[in-house]
Coordinates of C-alpha atoms and ligand atoms in Angstrom, one line a residue:
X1 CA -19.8 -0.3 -18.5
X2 CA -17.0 0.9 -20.0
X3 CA -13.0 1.1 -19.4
X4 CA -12.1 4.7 -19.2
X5 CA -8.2 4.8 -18.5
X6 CA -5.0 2.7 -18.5
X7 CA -2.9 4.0 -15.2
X8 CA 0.1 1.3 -15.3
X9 CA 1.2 1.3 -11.6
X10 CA 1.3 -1.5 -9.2
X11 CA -0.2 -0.1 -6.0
X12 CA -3.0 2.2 -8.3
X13 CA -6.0 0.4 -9.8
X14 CA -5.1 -0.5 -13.2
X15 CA -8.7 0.3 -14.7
X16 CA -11.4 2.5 -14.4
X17 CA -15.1 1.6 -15.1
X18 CA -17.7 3.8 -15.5
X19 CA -21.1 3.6 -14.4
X20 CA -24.3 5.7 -14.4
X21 CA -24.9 4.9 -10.9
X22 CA -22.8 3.1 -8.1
X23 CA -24.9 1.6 -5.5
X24 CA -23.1 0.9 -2.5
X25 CA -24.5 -2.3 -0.5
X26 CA -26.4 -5.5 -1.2
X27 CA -28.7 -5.8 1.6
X28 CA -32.2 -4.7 1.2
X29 CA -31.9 -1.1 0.5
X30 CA -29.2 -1.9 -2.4
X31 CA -31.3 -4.7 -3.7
X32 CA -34.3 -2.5 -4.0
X33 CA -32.4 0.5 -5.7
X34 CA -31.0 -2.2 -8.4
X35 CA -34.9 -3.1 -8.6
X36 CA -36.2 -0.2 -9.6
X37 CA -33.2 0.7 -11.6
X38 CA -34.1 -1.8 -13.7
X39 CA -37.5 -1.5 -13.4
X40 CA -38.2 2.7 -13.8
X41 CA -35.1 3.9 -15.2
X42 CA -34.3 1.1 -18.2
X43 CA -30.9 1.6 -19.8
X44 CA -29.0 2.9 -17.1
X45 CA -25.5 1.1 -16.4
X46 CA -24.9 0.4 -12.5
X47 CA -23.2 -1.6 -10.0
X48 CA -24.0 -2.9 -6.6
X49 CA -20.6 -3.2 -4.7
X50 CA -20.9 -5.2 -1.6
X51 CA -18.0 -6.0 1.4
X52 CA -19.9 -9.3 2.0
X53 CA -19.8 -12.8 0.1
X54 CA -22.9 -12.3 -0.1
X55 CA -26.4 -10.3 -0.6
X56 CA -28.7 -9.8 2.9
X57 CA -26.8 -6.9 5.0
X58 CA -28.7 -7.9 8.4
X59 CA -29.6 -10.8 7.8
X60 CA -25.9 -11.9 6.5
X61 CA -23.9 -10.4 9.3
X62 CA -26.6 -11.7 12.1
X63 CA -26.4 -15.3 12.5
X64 CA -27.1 -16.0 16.5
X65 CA -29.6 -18.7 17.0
X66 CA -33.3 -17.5 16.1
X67 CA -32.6 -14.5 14.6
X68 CA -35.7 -12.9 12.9
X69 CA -37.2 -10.1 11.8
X70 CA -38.9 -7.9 14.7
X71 CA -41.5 -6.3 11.9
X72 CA -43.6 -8.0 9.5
X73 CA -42.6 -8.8 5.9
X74 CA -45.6 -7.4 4.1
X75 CA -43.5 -4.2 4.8
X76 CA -40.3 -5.5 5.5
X77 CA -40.8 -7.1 2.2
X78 CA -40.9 -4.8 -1.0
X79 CA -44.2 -3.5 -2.4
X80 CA -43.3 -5.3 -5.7
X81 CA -42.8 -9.0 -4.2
X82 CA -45.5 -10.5 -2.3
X83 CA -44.7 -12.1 1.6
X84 CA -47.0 -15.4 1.3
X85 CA -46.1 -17.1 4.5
X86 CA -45.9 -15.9 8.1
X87 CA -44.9 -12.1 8.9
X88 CA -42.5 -12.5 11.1
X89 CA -39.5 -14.2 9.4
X90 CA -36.5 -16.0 10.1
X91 CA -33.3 -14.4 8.6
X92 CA -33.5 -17.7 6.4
X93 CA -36.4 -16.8 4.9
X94 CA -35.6 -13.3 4.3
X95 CA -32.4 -14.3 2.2
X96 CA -34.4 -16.8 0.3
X97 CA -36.8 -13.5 -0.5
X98 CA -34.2 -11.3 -1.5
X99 CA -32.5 -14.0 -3.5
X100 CA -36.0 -14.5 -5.1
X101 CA -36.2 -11.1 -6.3
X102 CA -32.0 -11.2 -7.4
X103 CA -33.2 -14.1 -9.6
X104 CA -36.4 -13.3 -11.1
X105 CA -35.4 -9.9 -12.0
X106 CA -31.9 -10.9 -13.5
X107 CA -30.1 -8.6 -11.0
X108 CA -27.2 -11.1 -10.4
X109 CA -24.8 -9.8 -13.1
X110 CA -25.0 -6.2 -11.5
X111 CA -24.1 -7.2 -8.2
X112 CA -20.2 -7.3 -7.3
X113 CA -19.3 -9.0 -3.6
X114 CA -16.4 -9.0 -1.6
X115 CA -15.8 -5.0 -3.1
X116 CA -15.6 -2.8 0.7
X117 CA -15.8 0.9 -1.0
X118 CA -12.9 2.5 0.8
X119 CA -13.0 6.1 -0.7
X120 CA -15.6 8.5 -2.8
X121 CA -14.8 11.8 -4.4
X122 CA -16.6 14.1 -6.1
X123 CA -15.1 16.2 -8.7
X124 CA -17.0 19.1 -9.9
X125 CA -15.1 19.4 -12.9
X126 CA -15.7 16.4 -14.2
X127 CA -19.1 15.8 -12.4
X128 CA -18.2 12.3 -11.4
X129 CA -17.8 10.7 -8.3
X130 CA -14.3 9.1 -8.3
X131 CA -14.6 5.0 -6.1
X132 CA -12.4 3.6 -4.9
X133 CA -13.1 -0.3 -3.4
X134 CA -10.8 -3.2 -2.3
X135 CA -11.6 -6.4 -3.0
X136 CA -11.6 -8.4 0.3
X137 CA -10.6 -11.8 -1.5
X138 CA -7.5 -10.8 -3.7
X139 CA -6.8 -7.3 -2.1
X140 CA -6.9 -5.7 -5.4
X141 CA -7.4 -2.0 -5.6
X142 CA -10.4 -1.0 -8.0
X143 CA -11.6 2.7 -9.4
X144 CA -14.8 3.3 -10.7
X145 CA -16.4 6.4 -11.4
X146 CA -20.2 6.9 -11.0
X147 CA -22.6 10.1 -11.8
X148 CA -24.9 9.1 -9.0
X149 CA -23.6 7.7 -5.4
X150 CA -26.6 5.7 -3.8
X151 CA -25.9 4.6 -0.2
X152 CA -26.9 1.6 0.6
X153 CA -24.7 0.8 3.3
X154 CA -27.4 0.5 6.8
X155 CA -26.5 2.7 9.4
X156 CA -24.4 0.5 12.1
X157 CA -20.8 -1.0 11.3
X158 CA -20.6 -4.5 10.2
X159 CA -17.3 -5.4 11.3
X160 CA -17.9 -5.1 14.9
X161 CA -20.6 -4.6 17.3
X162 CA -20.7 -2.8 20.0
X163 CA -19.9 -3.6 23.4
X164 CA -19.1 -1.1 26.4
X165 CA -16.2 -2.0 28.7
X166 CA -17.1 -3.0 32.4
X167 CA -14.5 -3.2 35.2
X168 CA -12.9 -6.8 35.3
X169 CA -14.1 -8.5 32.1
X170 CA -11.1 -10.6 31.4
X171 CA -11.3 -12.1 34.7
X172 CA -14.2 -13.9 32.6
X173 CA -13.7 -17.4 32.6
X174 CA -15.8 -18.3 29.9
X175 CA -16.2 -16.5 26.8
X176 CA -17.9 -13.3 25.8
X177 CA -19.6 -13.2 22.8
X178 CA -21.7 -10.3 20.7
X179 CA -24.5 -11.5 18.9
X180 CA -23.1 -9.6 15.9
X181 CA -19.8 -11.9 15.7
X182 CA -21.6 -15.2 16.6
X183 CA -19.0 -18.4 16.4
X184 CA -20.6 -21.1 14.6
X185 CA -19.3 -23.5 16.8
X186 CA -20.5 -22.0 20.2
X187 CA -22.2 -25.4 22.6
X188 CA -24.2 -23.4 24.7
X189 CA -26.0 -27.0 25.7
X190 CA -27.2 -26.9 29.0
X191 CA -24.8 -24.2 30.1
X192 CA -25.6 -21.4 32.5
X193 CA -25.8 -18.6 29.7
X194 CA -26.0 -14.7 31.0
X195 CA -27.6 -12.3 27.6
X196 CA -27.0 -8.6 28.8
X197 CA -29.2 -6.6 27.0
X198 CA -33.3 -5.8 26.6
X199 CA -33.4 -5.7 22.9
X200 CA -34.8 -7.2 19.5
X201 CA -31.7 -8.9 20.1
X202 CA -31.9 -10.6 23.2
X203 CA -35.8 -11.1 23.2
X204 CA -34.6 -13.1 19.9
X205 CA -31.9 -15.4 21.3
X206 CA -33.7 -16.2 24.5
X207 CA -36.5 -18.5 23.7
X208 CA -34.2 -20.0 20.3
X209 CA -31.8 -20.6 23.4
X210 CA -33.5 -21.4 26.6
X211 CA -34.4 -25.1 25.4
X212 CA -30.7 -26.4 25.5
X213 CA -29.3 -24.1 27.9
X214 CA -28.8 -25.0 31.8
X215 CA -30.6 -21.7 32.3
X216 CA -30.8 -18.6 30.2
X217 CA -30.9 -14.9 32.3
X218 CA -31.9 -11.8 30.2
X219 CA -29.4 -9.2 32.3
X220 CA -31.1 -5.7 31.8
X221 CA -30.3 -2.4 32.9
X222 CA -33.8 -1.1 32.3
X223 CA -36.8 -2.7 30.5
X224 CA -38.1 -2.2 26.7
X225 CA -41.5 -2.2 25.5
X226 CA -42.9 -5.1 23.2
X227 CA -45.9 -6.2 21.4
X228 CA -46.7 -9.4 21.0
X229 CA -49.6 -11.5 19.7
X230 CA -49.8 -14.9 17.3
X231 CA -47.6 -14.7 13.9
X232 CA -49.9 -14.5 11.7
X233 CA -52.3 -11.6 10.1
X234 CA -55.6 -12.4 10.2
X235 CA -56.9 -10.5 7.1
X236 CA -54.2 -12.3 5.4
X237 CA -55.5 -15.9 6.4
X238 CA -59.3 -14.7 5.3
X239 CA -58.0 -14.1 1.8
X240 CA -56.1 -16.9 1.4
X241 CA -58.9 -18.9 2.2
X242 CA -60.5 -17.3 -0.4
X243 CA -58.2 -18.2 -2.8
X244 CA -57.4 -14.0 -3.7
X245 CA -54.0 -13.8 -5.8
X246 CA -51.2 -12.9 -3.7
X247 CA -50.2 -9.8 -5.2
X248 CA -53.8 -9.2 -3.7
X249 CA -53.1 -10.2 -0.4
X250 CA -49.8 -8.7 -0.4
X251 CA -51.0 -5.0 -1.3
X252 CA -54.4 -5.3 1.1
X253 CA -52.1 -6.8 3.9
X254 CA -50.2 -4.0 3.9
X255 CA -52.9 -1.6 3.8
X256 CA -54.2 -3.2 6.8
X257 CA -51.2 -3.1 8.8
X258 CA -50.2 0.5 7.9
X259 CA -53.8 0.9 9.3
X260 CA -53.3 -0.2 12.8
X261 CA -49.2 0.6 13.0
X262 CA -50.4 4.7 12.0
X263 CA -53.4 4.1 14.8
X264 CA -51.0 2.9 16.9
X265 CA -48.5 5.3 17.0
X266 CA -51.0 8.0 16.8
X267 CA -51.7 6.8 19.9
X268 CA -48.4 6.8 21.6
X269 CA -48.3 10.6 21.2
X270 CA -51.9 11.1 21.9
X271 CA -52.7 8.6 24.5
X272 CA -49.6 7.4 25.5
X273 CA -50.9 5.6 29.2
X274 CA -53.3 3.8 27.0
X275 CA -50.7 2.7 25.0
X276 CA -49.0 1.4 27.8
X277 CA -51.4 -0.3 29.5
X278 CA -52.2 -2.0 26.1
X279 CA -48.7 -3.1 25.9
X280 CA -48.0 -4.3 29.6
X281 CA -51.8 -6.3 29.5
X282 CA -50.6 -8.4 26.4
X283 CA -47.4 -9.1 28.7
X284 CA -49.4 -9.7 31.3
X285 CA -51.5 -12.3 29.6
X286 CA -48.5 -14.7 29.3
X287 CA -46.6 -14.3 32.7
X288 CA -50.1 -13.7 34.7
X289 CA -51.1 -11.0 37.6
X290 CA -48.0 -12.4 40.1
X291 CA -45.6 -11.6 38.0
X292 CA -43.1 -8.7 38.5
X293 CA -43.8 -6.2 35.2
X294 CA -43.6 -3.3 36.9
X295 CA -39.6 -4.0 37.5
X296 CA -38.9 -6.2 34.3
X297 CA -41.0 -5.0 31.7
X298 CA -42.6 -1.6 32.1
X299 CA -40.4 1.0 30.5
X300 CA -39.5 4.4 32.1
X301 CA -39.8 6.3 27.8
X302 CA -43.0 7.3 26.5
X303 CA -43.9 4.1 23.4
X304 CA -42.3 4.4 20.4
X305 CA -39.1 5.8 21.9
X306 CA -37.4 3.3 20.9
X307 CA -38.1 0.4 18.4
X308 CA -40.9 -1.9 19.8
X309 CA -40.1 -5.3 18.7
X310 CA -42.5 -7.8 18.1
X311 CA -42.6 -11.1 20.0
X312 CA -44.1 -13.8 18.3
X313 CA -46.7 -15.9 19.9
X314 CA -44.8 -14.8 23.2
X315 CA -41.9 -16.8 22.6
X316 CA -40.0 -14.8 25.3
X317 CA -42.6 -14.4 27.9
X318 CA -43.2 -18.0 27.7
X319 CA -39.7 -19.3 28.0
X320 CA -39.9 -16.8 31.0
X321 CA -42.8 -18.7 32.3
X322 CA -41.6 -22.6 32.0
X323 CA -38.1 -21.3 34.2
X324 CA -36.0 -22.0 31.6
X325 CA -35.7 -18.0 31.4
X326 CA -35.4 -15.5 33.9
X327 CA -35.2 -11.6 33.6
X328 CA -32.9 -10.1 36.4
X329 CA -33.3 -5.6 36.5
X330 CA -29.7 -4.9 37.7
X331 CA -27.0 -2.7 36.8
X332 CA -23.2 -4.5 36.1
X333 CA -20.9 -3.6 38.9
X334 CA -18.2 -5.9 37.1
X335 CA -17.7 -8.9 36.3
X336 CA -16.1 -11.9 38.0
X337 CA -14.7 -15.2 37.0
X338 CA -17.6 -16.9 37.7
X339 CA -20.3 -14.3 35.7
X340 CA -21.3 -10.9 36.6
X341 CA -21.4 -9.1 40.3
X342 CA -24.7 -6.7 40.3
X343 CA -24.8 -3.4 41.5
X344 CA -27.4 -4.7 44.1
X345 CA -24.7 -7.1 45.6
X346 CA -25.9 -10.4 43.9
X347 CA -23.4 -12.4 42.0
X348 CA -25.1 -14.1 38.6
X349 CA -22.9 -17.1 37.3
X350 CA -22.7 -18.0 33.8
X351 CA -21.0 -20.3 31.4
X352 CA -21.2 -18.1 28.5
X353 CA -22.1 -14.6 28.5
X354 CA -23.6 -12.9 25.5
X355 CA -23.6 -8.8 25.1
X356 CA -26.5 -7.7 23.1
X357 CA -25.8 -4.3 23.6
X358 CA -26.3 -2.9 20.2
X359 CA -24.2 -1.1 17.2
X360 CA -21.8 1.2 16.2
X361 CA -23.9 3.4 14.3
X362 CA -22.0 4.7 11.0
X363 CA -23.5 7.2 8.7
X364 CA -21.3 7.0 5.7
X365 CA -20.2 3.2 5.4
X366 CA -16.6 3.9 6.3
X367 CA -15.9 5.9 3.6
X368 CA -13.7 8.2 3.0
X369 CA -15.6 11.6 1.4
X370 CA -14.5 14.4 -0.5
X371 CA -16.2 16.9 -2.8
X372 CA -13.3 18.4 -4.8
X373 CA -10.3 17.8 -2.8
X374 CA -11.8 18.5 0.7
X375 CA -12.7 16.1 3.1
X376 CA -16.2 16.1 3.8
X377 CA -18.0 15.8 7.5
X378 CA -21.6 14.2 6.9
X379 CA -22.2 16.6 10.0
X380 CA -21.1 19.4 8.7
X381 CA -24.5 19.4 6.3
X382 CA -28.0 19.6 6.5
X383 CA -29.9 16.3 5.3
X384 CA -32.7 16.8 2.6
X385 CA -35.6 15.1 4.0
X386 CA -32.8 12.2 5.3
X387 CA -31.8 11.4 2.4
X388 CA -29.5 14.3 0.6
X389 CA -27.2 16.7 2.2
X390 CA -26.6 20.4 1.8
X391 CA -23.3 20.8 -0.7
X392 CA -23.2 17.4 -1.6
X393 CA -23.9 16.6 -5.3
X394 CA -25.4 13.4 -6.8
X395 CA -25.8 11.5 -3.6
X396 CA -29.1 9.6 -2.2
X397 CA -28.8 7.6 1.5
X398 CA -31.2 5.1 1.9
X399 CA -32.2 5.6 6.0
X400 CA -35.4 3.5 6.2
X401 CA -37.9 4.2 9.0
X402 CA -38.2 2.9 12.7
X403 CA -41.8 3.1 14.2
X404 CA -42.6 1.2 10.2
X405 CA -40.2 -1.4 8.7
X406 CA -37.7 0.4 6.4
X407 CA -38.0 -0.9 3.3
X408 CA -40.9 1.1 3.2
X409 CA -38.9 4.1 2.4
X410 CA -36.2 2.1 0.2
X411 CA -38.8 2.2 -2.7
X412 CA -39.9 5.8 -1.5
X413 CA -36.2 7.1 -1.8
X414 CA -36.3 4.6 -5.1
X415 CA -39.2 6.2 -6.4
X416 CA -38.0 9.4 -5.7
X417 CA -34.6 8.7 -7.1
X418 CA -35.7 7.4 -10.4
X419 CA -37.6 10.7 -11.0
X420 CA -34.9 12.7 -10.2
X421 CA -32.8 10.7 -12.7
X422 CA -35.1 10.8 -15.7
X423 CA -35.6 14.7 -14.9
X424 CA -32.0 15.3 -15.1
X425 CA -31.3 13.5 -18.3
X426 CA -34.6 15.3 -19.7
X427 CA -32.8 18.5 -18.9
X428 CA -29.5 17.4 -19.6
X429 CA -28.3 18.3 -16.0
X430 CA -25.0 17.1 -14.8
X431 CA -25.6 17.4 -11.0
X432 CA -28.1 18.1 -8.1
X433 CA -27.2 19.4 -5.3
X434 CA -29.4 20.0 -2.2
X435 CA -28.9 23.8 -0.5
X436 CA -30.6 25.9 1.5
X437 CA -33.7 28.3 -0.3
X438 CA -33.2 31.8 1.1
X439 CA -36.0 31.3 3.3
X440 CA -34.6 28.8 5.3
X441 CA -30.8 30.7 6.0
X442 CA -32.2 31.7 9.7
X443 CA -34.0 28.1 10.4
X444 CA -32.8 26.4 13.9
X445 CA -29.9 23.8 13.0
X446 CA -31.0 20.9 15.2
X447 CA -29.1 17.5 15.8
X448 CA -30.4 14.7 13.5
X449 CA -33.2 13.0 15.3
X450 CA -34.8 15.0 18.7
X451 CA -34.2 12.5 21.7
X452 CA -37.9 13.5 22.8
X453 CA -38.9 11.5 20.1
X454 CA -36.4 8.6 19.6
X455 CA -33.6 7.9 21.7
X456 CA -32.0 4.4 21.2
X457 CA -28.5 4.3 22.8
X458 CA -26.7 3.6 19.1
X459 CA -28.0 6.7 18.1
X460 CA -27.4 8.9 21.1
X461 CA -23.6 7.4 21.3
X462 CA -23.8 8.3 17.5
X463 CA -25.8 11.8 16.9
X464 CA -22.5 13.8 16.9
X465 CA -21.9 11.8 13.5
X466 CA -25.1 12.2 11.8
X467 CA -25.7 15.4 9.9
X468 CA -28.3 18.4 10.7
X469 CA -31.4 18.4 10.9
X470 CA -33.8 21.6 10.1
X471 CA -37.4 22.7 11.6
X472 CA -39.0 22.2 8.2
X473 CA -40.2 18.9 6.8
X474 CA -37.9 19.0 3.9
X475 CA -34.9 19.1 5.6
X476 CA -35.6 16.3 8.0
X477 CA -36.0 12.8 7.9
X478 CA -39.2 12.5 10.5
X479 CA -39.9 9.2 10.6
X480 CA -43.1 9.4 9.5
X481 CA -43.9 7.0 6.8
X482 CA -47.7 8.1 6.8
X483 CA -47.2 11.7 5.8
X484 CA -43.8 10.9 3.4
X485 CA -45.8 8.5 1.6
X486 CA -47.8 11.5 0.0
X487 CA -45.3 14.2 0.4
X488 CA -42.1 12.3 -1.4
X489 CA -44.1 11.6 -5.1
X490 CA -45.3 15.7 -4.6
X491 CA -41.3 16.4 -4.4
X492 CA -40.7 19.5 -6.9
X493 CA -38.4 19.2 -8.4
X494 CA -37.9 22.6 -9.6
X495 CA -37.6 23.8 -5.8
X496 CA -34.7 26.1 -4.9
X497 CA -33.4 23.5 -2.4
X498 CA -32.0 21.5 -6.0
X499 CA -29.8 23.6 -7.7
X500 CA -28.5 21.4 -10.9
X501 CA -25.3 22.0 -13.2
Ligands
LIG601 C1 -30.7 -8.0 14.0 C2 -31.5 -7.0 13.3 C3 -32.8 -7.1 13.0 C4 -33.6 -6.1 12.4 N1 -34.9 -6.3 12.1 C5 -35.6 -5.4 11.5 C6 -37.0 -5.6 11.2 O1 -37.6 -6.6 11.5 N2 -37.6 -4.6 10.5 C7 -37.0 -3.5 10.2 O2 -37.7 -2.6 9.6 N3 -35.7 -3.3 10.4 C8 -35.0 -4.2 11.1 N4 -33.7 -4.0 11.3 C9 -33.0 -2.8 10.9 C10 -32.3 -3.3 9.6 O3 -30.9 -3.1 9.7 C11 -32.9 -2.7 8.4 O4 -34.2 -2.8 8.3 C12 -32.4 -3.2 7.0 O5 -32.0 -4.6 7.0 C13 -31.2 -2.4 6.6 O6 -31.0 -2.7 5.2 P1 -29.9 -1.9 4.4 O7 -29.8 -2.7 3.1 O8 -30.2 -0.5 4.4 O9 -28.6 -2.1 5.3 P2 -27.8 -3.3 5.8 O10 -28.7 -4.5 6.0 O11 -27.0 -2.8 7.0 O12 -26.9 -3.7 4.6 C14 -25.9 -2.8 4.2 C15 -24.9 -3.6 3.3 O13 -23.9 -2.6 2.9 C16 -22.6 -3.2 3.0 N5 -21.6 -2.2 3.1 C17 -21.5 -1.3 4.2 N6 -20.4 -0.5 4.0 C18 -19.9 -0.9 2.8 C19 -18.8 -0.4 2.0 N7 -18.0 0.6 2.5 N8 -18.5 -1.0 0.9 C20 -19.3 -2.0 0.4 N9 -20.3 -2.5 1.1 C21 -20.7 -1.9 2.2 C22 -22.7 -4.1 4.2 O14 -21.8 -5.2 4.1 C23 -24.1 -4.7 4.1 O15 -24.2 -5.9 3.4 C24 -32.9 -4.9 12.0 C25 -31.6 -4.8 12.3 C26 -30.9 -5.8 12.9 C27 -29.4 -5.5 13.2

């Protein structure tokens, strides 16, 4: 680090520091690039700046009752740090991981909270990105420039979540709450509690809910597929019974569960009714043959759609099954003071009613862009394989996967990243910027992700902010952790789609 210039205003920063990279975000993507940082590309000044108190992302912002991971943590967990307990982890756990790896890898000192990056500008005569960042304690204005902006920032906002508007909701007696904005005070104990939503989200806070609640209704407009099963990995146990290291377990685990998860979705493409039925029997195995799962939990999408959350040891479908839970397939005609009036006439009273109706997806952090002078439109580009963008210079976003837990691709990008680093400085190249070869001048401009594959409502309320996407694999992010795995350390470098300065 070093301080660049004295600007002696009151409303400017006073100070600029300079880094060699400027990670933006502490959650698991920004702790991972600070990892590898360290660990592949020794020497190289950089900060983390962070809006939060904290480190986490997710699993800072969520704090409802229960909440947990919906993938495992051999791959929600880096490949560098073995998961030694259970796979499906409470948000607890997961901060006391990515602490872990803060600690034992000295990352602390890098790391800067309470900074919310307002503003980013490139400058092609300088060949520095120009941040600008608030600090959310003091209010203090800070500049930093950067060579090389990593994104770290997630994809939803975490200020707010997102809730639609229905006719009548402040004739609501009792409160409204979003999972995302959870009071710490909120007595839910033995109230009549209404969750709207069908999600990782609500099949979280119903069974951590339905033991003190009255009654807890899951409120869905349509169903959602999930897997479910006993929370644990039995290849896992086997070795720790045999006493293998855990850096061991840790890197066969993962092989085994990259295994099935590729068979898996393999199958949803191929064989998708099998797929199904698979799904629904598992289901059916907790709630039994009486049961209604053709109404409540037997999606309309093809698998894989959308995110298929894991239930552990059928937590929801057992809460379902002792009463204390209830699933009700409605649509909200609007809400009344005592709870929610259905489309099909029935009124549902509640105590509390919780909207788990998702995010407001947002691509760039809330920051303001601009590549010398002019305001840049992330959809206005083309993304490089999801994670550069046509005419933008020195910039990597980490956007992790969704049919595989992301982190899987925060050390891919990483990887890739670091190489791309050490090749520039071995060239002596200033920037990289991704751009269309020749060849690709007439390809089909498509919209980020094709509905027929995945279709989530954040991301169909959110495509018109997302940049392009292309036909070919390189300028795509295609979700498909199997084939990047290969195809991301075979990156040329030398390609026409880098053109460095
Ligand atoms: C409740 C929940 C459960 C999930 N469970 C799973 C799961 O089990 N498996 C899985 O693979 N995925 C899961 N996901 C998706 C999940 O968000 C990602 O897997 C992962 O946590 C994202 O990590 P990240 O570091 O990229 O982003 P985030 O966790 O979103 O963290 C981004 C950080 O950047 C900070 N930030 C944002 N903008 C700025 C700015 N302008 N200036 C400074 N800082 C900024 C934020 O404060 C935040 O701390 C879940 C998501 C949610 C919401």
């Amino acid at each position: 680090m070093n301080v660049q210039t004295q600007i002696d205003t009151t409303t400017s920063p006073r100070t600029t520091e300079h880094f060699d990279v400027l990670i933006a975000g502490a959650g698991i993507s920004g702790v991972g690039a600070a990892y590898h940082l360290t660990t592949q590309c020794p020497g190289t000044s950089f900060v983390a700046l962070e809006a939060q108190k904290t480190f986490g992302g997710t699993w800072t912002t969520h704090r409802y009752p229960g909440i947990r991971s919906d993938s495992d943590l051999h791959t929600f967990g880096y490949r560098f740090k073995p998961w030694t307990t259970a796979p499906i982890a409470s948000a607890a756990e997961i901060l006391k991981y990515m602490g872990d790896v803060i600690e034992e890898n000295d990352l602390a000192p890098h790391i800067r909270y309470q900074h919310t990056i307002t503003s980013a500008k490139w400058s092609s005569e300088e060949n520095l990105w120009t941040i600008e960042a608030t600090r959310t304690d003091t209010g203090e204005q800070l500049r930093f420039t950067t060579n090389f902006f990593w994104m770290c920032q997630g994809y939803y906002r975490h200020t707010e979540g997102y809730t639609p508007e229905w006719k009548d909701m402040a004739k609501f007696k009792g409160p409204i709450i979003h999972p995302q904005k959870w009071p710490e005070d909120l007595d839910y104990k033995n109230k009549r509690v209404i969750v709207i939503g069908s999600g990782a989200t609500a099949a979280t806070l119903i069974p951590a809910m339905a033991n003190d609640c009255a009654h807890v209704t899951m409120l869905q407009r349509s169903p959602t597929y999930f897997r479910t099963g006993r929370n644990a990995i039995e290849i896992a146990e086997e070795l720790r019974k045999l006493q293998v290291d855990e850096i061991w377990i840790h890197e066969i685990t993962r092989r085994k569960i990259l295994f099935d998860q590729d068979a898996f979705s393999r199958k949803t493409f191929e064989e998708p009714e099998a797929a199904k039925k698979d799904l629904l029997s598992a289901v059916e195995a907790y709630l039994g043959k009486d049961y209604d799962i053709a109404t409540h939990f037997t999606p309309k999408y093809r698998p894989w759609r959308q995110r298929i959350a894991f239930i552990p040891d059928g937590d929801l479908f057992q809460g379902i099954k002792s009463g204390k839970a209830s699933v009700v397939t409605d649509e909200i005609d609007r809400f009344t003071e005592k709870g929610i009036l259905l489309k099909s006439g029935k009124e549902l009273e509640a105590d509390i009613i919780v909207t788990a109706t998702g995010f407001h997806l947002c691509a760039n952090g809330d920051i303001e862009f601009a590549i010398d002078g002019k305001p840049l439109d992330f959809a206005d580009t083309v993304t490089y394989r999801g994670m550069m963008f046509t005419g933008v210079p020195n910039l990597v976003w980490v956007f992790g996967y969704f049919r595989a837990s992301w982190t899987l691709r925060v050390d891919l990008v990483a990887d890739f990243v670091c190489r791309l680093l050490t090749h520039m400085k071995e060239t002596g190249a200033k920037k990289v910027t991704p751009q269309l070869r020749p060849e690709d001048h007439n390809m089909p401009l498509l919209p980020w992700i094709d509905p027929e594959n995945f279709n989530p409502g954040y991301m169909m309320r959110g495509m018109h902010l997302l940049p392009k996407r292309g036909e070919k694999p390189e300028w795509q992010h295609n979700q498909d952790y199997w084939a990047e795995k290969d195809e991301f350390p075979a990156i040329d470098l030398k390609d026409k789609a880098f053109v460095y300065g």
